PDB file of N, CA, C and O in Angstrom:
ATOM      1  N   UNK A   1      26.010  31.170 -41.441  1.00 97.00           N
ATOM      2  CA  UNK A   1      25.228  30.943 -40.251  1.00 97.00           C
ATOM      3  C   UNK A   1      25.765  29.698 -39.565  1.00 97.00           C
ATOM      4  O   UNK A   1      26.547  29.050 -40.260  1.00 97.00           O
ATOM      5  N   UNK A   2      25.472  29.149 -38.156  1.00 98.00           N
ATOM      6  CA  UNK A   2      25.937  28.710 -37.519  1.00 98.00           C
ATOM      7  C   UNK A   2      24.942  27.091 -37.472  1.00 98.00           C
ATOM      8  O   UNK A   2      23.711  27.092 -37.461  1.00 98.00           O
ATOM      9  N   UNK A   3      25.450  26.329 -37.459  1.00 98.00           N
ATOM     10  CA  UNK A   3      24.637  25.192 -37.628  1.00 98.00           C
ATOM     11  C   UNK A   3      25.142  23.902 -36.212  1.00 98.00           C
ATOM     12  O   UNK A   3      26.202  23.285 -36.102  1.00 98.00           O
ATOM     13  N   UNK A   4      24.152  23.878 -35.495  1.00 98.00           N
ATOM     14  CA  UNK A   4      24.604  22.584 -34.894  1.00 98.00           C
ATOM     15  C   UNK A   4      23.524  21.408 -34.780  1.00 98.00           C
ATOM     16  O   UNK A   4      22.365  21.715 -34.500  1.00 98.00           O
ATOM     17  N   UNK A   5      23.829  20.238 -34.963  1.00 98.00           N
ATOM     18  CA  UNK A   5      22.982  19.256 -35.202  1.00 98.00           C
ATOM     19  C   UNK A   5      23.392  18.061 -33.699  1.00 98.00           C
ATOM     20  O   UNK A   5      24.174  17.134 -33.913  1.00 98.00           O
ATOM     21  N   UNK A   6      22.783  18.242 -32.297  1.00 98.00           N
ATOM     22  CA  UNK A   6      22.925  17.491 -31.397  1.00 98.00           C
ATOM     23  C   UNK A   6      22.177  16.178 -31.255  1.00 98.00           C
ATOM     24  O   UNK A   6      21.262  15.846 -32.010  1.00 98.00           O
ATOM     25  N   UNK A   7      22.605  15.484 -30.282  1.00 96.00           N
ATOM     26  CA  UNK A   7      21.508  14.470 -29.577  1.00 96.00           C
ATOM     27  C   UNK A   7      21.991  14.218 -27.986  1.00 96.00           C
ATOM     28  O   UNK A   7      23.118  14.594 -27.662  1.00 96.00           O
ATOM     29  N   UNK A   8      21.307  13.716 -27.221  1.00 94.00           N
ATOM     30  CA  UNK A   8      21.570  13.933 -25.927  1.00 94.00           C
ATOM     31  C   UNK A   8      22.687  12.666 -25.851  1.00 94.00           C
ATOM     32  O   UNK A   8      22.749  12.113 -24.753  1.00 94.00           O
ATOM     33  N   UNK A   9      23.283  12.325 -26.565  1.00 93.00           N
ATOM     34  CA  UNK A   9      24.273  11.623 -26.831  1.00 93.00           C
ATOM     35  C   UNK A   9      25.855  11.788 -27.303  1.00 93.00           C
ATOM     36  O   UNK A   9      26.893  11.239 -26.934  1.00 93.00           O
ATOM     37  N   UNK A  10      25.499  12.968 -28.453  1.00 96.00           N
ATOM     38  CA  UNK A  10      26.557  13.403 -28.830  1.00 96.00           C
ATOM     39  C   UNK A  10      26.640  14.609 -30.226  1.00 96.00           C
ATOM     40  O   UNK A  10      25.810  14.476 -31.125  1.00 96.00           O
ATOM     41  N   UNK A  11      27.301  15.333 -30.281  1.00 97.00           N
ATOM     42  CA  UNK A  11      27.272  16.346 -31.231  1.00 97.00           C
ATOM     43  C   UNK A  11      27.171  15.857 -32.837  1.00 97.00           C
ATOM     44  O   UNK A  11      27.949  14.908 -32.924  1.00 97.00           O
ATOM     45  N   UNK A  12      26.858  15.978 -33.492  1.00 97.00           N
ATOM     46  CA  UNK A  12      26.964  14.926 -34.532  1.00 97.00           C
ATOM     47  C   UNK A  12      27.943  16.403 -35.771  1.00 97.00           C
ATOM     48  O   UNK A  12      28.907  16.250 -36.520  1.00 97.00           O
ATOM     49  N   UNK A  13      27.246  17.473 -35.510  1.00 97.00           N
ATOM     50  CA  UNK A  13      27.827  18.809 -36.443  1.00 97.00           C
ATOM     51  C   UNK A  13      27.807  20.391 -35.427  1.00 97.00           C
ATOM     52  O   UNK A  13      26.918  20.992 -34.824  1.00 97.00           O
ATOM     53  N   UNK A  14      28.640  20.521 -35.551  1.00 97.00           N
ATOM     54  CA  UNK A  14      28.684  22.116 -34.903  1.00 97.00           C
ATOM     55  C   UNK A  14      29.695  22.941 -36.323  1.00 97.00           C
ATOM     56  O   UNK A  14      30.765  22.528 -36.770  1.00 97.00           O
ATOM     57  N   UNK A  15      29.177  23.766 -36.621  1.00 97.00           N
ATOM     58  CA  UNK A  15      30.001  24.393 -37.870  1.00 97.00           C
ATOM     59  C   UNK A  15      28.851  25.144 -38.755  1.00 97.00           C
ATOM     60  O   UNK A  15      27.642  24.989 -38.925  1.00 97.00           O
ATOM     61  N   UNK A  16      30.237  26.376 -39.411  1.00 97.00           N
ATOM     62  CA  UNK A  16      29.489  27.233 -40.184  1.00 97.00           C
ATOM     63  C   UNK A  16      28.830  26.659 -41.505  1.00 97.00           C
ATOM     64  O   UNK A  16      29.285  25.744 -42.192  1.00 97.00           O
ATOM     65  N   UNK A  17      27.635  27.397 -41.731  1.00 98.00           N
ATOM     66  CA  UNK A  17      26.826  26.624 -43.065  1.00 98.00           C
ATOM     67  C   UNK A  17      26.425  27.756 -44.014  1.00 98.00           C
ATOM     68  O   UNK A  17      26.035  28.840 -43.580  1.00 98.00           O
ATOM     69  N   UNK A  18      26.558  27.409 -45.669  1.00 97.00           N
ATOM     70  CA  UNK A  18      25.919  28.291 -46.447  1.00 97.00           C
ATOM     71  C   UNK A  18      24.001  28.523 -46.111  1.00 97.00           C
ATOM     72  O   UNK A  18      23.324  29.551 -46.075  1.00 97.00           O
ATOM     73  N   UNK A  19      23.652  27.158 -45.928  1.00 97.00           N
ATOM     74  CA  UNK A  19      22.081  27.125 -46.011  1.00 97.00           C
ATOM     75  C   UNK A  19      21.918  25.703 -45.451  1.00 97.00           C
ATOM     76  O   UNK A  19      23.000  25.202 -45.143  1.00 97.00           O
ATOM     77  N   UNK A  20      20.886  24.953 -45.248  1.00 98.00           N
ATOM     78  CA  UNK A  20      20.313  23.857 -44.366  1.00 98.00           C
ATOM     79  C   UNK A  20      19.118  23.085 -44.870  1.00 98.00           C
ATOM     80  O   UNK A  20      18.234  23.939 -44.928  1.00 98.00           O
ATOM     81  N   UNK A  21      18.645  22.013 -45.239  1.00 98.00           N
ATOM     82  CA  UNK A  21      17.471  21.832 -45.676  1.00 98.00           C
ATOM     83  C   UNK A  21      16.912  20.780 -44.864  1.00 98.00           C
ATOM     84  O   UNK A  21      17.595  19.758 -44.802  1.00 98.00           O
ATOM     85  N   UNK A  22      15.944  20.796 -44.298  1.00 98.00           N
ATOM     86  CA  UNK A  22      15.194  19.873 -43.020  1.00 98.00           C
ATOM     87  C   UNK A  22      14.020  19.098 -42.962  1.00 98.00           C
ATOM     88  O   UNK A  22      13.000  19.788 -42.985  1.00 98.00           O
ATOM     89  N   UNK A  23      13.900  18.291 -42.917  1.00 98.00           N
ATOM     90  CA  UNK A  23      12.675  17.426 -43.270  1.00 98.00           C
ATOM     91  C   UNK A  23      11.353  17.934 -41.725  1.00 98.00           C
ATOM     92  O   UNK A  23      11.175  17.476 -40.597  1.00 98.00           O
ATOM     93  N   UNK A  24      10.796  18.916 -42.419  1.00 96.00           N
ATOM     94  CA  UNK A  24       9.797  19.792 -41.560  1.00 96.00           C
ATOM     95  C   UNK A  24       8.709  18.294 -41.599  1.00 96.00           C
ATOM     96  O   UNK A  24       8.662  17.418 -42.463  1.00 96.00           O
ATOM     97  N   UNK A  25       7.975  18.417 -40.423  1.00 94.00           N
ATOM     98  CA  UNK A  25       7.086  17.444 -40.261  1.00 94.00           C
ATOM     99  C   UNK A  25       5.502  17.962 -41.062  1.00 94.00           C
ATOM    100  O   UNK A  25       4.552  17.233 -41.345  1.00 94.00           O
ATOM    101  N   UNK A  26       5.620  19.215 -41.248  1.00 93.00           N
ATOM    102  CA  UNK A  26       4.642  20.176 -42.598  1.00 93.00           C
ATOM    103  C   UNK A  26       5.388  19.936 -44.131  1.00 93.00           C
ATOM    104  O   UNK A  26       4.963  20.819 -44.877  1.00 93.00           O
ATOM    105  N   UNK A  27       6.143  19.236 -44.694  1.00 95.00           N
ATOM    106  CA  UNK A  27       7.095  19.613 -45.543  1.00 95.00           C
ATOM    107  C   UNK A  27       8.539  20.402 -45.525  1.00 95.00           C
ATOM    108  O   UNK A  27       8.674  21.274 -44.667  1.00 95.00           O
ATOM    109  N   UNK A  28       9.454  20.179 -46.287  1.00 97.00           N
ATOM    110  CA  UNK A  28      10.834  19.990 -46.236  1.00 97.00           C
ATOM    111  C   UNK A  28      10.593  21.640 -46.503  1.00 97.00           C
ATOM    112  O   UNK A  28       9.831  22.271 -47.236  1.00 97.00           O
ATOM    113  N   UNK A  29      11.641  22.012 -45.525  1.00 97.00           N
ATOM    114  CA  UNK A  29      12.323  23.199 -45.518  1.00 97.00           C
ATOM    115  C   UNK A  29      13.751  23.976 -45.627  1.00 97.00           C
ATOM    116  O   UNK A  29      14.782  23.581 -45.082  1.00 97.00           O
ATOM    117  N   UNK A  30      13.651  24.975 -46.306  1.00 97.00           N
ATOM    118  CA  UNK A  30      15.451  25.188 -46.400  1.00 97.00           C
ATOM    119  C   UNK A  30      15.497  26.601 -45.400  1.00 97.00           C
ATOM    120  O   UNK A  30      14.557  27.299 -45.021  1.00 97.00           O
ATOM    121  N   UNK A  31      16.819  26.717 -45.161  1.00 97.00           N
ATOM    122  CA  UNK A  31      17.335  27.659 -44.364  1.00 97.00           C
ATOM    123  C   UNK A  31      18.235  28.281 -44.850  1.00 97.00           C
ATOM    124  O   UNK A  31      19.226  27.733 -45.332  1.00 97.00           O
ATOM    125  N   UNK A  32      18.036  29.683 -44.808  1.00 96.00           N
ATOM    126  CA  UNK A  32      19.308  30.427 -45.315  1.00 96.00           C
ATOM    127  C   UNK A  32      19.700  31.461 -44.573  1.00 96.00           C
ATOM    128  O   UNK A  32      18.939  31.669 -43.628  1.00 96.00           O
ATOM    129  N   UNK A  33      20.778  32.321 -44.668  1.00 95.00           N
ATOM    130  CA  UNK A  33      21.436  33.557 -44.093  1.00 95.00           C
ATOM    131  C   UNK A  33      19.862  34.684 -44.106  1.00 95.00           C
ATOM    132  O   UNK A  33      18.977  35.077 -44.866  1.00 95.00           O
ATOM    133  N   UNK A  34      20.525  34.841 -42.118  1.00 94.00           N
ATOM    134  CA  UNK A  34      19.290  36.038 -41.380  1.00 94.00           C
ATOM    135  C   UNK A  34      17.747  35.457 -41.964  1.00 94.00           C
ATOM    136  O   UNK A  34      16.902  36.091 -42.596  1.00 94.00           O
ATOM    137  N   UNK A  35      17.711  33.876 -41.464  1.00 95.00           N
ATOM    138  CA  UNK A  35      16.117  33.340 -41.914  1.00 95.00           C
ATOM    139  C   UNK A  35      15.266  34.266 -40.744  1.00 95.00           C
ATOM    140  O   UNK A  35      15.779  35.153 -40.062  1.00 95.00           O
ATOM    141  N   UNK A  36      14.241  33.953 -40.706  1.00 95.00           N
ATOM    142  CA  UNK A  36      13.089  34.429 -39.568  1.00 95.00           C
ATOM    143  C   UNK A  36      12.992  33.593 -38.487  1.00 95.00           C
ATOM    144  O   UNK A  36      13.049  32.371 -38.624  1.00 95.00           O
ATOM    145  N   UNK A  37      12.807  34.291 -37.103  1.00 97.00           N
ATOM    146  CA  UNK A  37      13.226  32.889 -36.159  1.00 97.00           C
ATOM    147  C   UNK A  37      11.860  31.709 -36.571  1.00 97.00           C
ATOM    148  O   UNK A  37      10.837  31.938 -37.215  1.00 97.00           O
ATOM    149  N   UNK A  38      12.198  30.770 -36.098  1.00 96.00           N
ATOM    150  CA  UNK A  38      10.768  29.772 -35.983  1.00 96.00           C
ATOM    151  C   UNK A  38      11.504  28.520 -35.585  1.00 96.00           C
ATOM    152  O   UNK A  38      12.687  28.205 -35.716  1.00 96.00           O
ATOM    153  N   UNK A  39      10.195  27.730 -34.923  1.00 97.00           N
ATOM    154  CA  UNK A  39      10.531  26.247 -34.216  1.00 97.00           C
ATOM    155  C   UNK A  39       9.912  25.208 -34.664  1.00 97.00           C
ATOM    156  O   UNK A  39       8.726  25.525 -34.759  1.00 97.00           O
ATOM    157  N   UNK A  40      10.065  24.149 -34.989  1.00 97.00           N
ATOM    158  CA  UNK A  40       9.800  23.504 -36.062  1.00 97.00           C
ATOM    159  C   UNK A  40       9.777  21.941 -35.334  1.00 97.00           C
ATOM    160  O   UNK A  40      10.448  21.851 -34.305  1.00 97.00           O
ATOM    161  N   UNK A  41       9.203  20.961 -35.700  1.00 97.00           N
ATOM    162  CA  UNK A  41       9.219  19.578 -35.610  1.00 97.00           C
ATOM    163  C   UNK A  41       9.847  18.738 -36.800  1.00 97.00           C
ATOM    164  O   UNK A  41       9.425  18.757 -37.956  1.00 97.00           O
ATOM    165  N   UNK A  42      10.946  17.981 -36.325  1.00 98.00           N
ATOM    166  CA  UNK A  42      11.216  16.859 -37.905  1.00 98.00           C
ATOM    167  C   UNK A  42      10.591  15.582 -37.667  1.00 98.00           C
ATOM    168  O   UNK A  42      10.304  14.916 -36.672  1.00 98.00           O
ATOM    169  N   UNK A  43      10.478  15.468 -38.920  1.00 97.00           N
ATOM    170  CA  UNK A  43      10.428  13.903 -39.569  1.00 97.00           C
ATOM    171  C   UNK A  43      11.178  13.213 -39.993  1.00 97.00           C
ATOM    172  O   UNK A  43      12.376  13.495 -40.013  1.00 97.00           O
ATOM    173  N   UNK A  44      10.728  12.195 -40.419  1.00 97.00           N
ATOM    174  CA  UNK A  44      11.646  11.045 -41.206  1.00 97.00           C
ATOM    175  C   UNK A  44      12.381  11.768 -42.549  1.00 97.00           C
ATOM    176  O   UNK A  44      11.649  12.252 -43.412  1.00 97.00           O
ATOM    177  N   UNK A  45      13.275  11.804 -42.639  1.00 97.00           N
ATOM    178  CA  UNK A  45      14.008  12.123 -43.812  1.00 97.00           C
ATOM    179  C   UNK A  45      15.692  12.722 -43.790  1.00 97.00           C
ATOM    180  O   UNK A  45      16.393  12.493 -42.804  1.00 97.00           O
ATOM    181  N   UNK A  46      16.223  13.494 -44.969  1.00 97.00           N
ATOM    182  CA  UNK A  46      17.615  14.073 -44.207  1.00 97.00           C
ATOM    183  C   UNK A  46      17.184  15.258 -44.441  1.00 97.00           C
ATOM    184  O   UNK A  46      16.251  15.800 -45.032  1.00 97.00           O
ATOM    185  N   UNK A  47      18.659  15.700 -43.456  1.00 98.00           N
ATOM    186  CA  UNK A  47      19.633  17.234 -43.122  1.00 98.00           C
ATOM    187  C   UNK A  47      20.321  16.965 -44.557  1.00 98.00           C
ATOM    188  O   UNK A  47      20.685  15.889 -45.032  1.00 98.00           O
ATOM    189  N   UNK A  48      20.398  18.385 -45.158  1.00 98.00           N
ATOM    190  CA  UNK A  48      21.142  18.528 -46.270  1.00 98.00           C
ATOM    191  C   UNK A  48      21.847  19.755 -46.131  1.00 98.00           C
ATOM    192  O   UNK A  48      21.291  20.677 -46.727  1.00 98.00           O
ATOM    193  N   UNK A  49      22.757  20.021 -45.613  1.00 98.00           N
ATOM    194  CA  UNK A  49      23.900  21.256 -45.402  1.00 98.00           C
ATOM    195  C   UNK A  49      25.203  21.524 -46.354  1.00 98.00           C
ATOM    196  O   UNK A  49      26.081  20.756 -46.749  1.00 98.00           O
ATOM    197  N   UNK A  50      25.056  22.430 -46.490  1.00 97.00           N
ATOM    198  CA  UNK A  50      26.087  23.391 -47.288  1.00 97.00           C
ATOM    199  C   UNK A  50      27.115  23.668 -46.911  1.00 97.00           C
ATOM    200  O   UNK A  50      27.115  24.897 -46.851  1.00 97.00           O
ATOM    201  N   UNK A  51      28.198  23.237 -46.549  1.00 96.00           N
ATOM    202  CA  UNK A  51      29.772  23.803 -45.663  1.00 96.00           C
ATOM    203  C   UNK A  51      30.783  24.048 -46.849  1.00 96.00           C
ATOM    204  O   UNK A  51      30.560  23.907 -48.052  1.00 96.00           O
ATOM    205  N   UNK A  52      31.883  24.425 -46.260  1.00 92.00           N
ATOM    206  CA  UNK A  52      33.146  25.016 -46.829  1.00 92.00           C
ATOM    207  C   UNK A  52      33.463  23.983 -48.082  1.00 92.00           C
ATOM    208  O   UNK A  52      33.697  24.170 -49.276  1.00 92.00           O
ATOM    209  N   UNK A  53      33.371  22.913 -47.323  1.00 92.00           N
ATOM    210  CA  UNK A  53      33.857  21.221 -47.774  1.00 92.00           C
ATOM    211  C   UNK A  53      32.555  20.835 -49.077  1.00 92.00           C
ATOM    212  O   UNK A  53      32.753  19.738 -49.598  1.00 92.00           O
ATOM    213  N   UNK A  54      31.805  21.296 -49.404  1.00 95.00           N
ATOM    214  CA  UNK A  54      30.602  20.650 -49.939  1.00 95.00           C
ATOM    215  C   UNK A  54      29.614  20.330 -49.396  1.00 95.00           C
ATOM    216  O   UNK A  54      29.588  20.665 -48.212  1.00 95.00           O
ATOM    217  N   UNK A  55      28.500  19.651 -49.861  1.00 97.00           N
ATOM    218  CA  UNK A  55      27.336  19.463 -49.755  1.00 97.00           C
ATOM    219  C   UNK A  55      27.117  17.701 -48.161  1.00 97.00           C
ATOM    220  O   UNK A  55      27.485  16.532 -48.267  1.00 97.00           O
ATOM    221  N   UNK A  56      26.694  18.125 -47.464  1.00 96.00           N
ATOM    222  CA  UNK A  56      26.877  17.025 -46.700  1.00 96.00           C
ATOM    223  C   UNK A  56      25.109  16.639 -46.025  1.00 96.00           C
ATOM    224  O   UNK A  56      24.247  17.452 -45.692  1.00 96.00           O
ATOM    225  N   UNK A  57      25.067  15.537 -46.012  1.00 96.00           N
ATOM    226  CA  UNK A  57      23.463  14.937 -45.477  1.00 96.00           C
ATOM    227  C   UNK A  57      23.855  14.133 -44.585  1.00 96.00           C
ATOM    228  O   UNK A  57      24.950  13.573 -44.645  1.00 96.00           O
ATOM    229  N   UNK A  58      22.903  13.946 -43.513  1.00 96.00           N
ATOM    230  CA  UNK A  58      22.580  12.685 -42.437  1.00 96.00           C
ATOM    231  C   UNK A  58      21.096  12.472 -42.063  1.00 96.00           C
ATOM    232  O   UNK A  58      20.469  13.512 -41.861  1.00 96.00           O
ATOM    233  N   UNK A  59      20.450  11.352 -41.940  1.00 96.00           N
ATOM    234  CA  UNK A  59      19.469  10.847 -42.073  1.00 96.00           C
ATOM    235  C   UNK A  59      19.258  10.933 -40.472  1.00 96.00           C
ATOM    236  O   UNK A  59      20.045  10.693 -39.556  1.00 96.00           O
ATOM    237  N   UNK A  60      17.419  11.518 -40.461  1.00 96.00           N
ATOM    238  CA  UNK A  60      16.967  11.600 -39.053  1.00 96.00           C
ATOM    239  C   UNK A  60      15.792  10.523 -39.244  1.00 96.00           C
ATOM    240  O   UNK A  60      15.294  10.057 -40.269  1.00 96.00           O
ATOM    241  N   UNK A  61      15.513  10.283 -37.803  1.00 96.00           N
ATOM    242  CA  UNK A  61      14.023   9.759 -37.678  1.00 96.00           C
ATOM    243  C   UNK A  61      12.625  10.940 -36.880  1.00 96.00           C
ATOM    244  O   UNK A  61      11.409  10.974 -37.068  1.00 96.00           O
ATOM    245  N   UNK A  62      13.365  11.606 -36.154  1.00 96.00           N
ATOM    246  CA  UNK A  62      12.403  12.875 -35.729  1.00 96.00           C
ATOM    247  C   UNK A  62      13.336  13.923 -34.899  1.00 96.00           C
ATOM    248  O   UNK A  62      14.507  13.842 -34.525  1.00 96.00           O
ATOM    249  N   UNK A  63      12.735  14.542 -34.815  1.00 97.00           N
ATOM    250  CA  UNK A  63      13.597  15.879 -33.789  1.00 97.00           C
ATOM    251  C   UNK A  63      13.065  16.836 -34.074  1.00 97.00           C
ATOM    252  O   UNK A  63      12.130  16.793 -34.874  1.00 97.00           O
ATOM    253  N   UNK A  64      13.412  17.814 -33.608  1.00 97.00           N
ATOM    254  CA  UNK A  64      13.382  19.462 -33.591  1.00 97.00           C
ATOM    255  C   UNK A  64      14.225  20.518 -33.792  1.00 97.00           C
ATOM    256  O   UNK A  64      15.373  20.349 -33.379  1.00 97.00           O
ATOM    257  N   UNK A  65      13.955  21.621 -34.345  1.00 98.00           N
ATOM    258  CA  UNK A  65      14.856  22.512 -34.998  1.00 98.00           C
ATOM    259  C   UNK A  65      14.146  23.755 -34.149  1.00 98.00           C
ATOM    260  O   UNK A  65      12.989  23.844 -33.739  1.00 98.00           O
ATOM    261  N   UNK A  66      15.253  24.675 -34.036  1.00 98.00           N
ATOM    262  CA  UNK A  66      15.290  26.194 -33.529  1.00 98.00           C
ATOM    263  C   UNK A  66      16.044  26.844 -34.605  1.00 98.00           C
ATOM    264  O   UNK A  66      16.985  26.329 -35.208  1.00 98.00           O
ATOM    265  N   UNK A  67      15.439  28.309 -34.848  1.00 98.00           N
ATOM    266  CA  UNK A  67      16.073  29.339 -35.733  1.00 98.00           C
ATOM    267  C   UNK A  67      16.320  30.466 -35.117  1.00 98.00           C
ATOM    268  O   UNK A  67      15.369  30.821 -34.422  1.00 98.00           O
ATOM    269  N   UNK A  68      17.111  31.081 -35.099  1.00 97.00           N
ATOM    270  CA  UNK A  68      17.173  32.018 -34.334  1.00 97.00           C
ATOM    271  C   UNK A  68      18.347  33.025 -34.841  1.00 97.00           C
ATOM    272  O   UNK A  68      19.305  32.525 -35.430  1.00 97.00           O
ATOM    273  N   UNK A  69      18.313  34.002 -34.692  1.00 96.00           N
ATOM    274  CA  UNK A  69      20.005  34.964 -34.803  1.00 96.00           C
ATOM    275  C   UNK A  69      20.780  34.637 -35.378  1.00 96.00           C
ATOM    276  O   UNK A  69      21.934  35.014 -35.173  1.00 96.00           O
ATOM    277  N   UNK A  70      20.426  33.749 -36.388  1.00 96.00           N
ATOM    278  CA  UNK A  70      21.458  33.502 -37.603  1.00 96.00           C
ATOM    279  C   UNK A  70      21.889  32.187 -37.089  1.00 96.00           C
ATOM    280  O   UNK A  70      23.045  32.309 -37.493  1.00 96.00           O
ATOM    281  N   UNK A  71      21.889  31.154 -36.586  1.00 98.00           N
ATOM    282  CA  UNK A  71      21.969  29.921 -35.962  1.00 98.00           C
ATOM    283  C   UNK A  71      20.777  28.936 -35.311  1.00 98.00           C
ATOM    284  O   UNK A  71      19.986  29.064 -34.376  1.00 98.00           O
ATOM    285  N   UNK A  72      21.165  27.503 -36.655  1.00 98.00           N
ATOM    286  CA  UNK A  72      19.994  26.806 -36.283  1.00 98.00           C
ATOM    287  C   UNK A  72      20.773  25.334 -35.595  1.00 98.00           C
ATOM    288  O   UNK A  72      21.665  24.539 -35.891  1.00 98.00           O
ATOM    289  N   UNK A  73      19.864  25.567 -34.586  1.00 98.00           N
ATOM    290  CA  UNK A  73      19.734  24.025 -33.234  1.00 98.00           C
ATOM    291  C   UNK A  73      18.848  23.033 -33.625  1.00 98.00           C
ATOM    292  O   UNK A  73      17.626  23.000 -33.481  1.00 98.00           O
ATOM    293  N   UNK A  74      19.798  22.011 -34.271  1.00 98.00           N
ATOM    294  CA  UNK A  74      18.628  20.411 -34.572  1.00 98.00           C
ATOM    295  C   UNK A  74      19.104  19.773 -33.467  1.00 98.00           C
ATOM    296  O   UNK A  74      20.302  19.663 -33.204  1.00 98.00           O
ATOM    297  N   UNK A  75      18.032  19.268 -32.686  1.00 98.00           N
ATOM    298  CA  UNK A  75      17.741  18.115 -31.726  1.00 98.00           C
ATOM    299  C   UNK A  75      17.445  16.940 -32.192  1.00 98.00           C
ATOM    300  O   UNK A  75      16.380  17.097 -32.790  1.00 98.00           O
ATOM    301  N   UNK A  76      17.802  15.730 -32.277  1.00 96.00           N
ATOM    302  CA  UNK A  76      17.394  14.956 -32.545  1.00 96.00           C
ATOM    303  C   UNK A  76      17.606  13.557 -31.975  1.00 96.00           C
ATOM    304  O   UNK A  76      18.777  13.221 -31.796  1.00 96.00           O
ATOM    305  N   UNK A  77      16.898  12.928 -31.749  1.00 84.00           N
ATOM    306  CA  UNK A  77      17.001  11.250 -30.987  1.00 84.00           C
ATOM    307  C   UNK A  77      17.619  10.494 -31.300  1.00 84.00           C
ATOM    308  O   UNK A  77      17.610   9.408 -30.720  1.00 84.00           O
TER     309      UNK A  77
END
């Protein structure tokens, strides 16, 4: 699935991912291949993604996530 992690600043990740794990502002959520769409609010905590390369994290303070068609959109400040 397709993963991009923006800010109105700059791309921080665009690239394919095994799965995604997101600090849901309800509790931490993971993402995997053909999830269900849904839109989501973050919190304080990390992105934990799965790529070709290994296991990779970056630390948010809030944002928002989209799921959709096999590709998830993090927004974040």
């Amino acid at each position: 699935m397709k993963l991009e992690i923006i800010s109105p600043k700059k791309v921080w990740f665009d690239g394919e991912v095994q799965r995604v794990t997101l600090p849901g502002s309800l509790g931490t959520f993971t993402v995997l291949e053909r999830h269900a769409p849904l839109i989501s609010t973050l919190t304080h905590g990390d992105i934990v993604y799965l790529t070709g390369d290994g296991r990779q994290h970056m630390t948010v303070d809030s944002g928002l996530v989209e799921v959709w068609d096999n590709r998830v959109v993090v927004c974040i400040d």
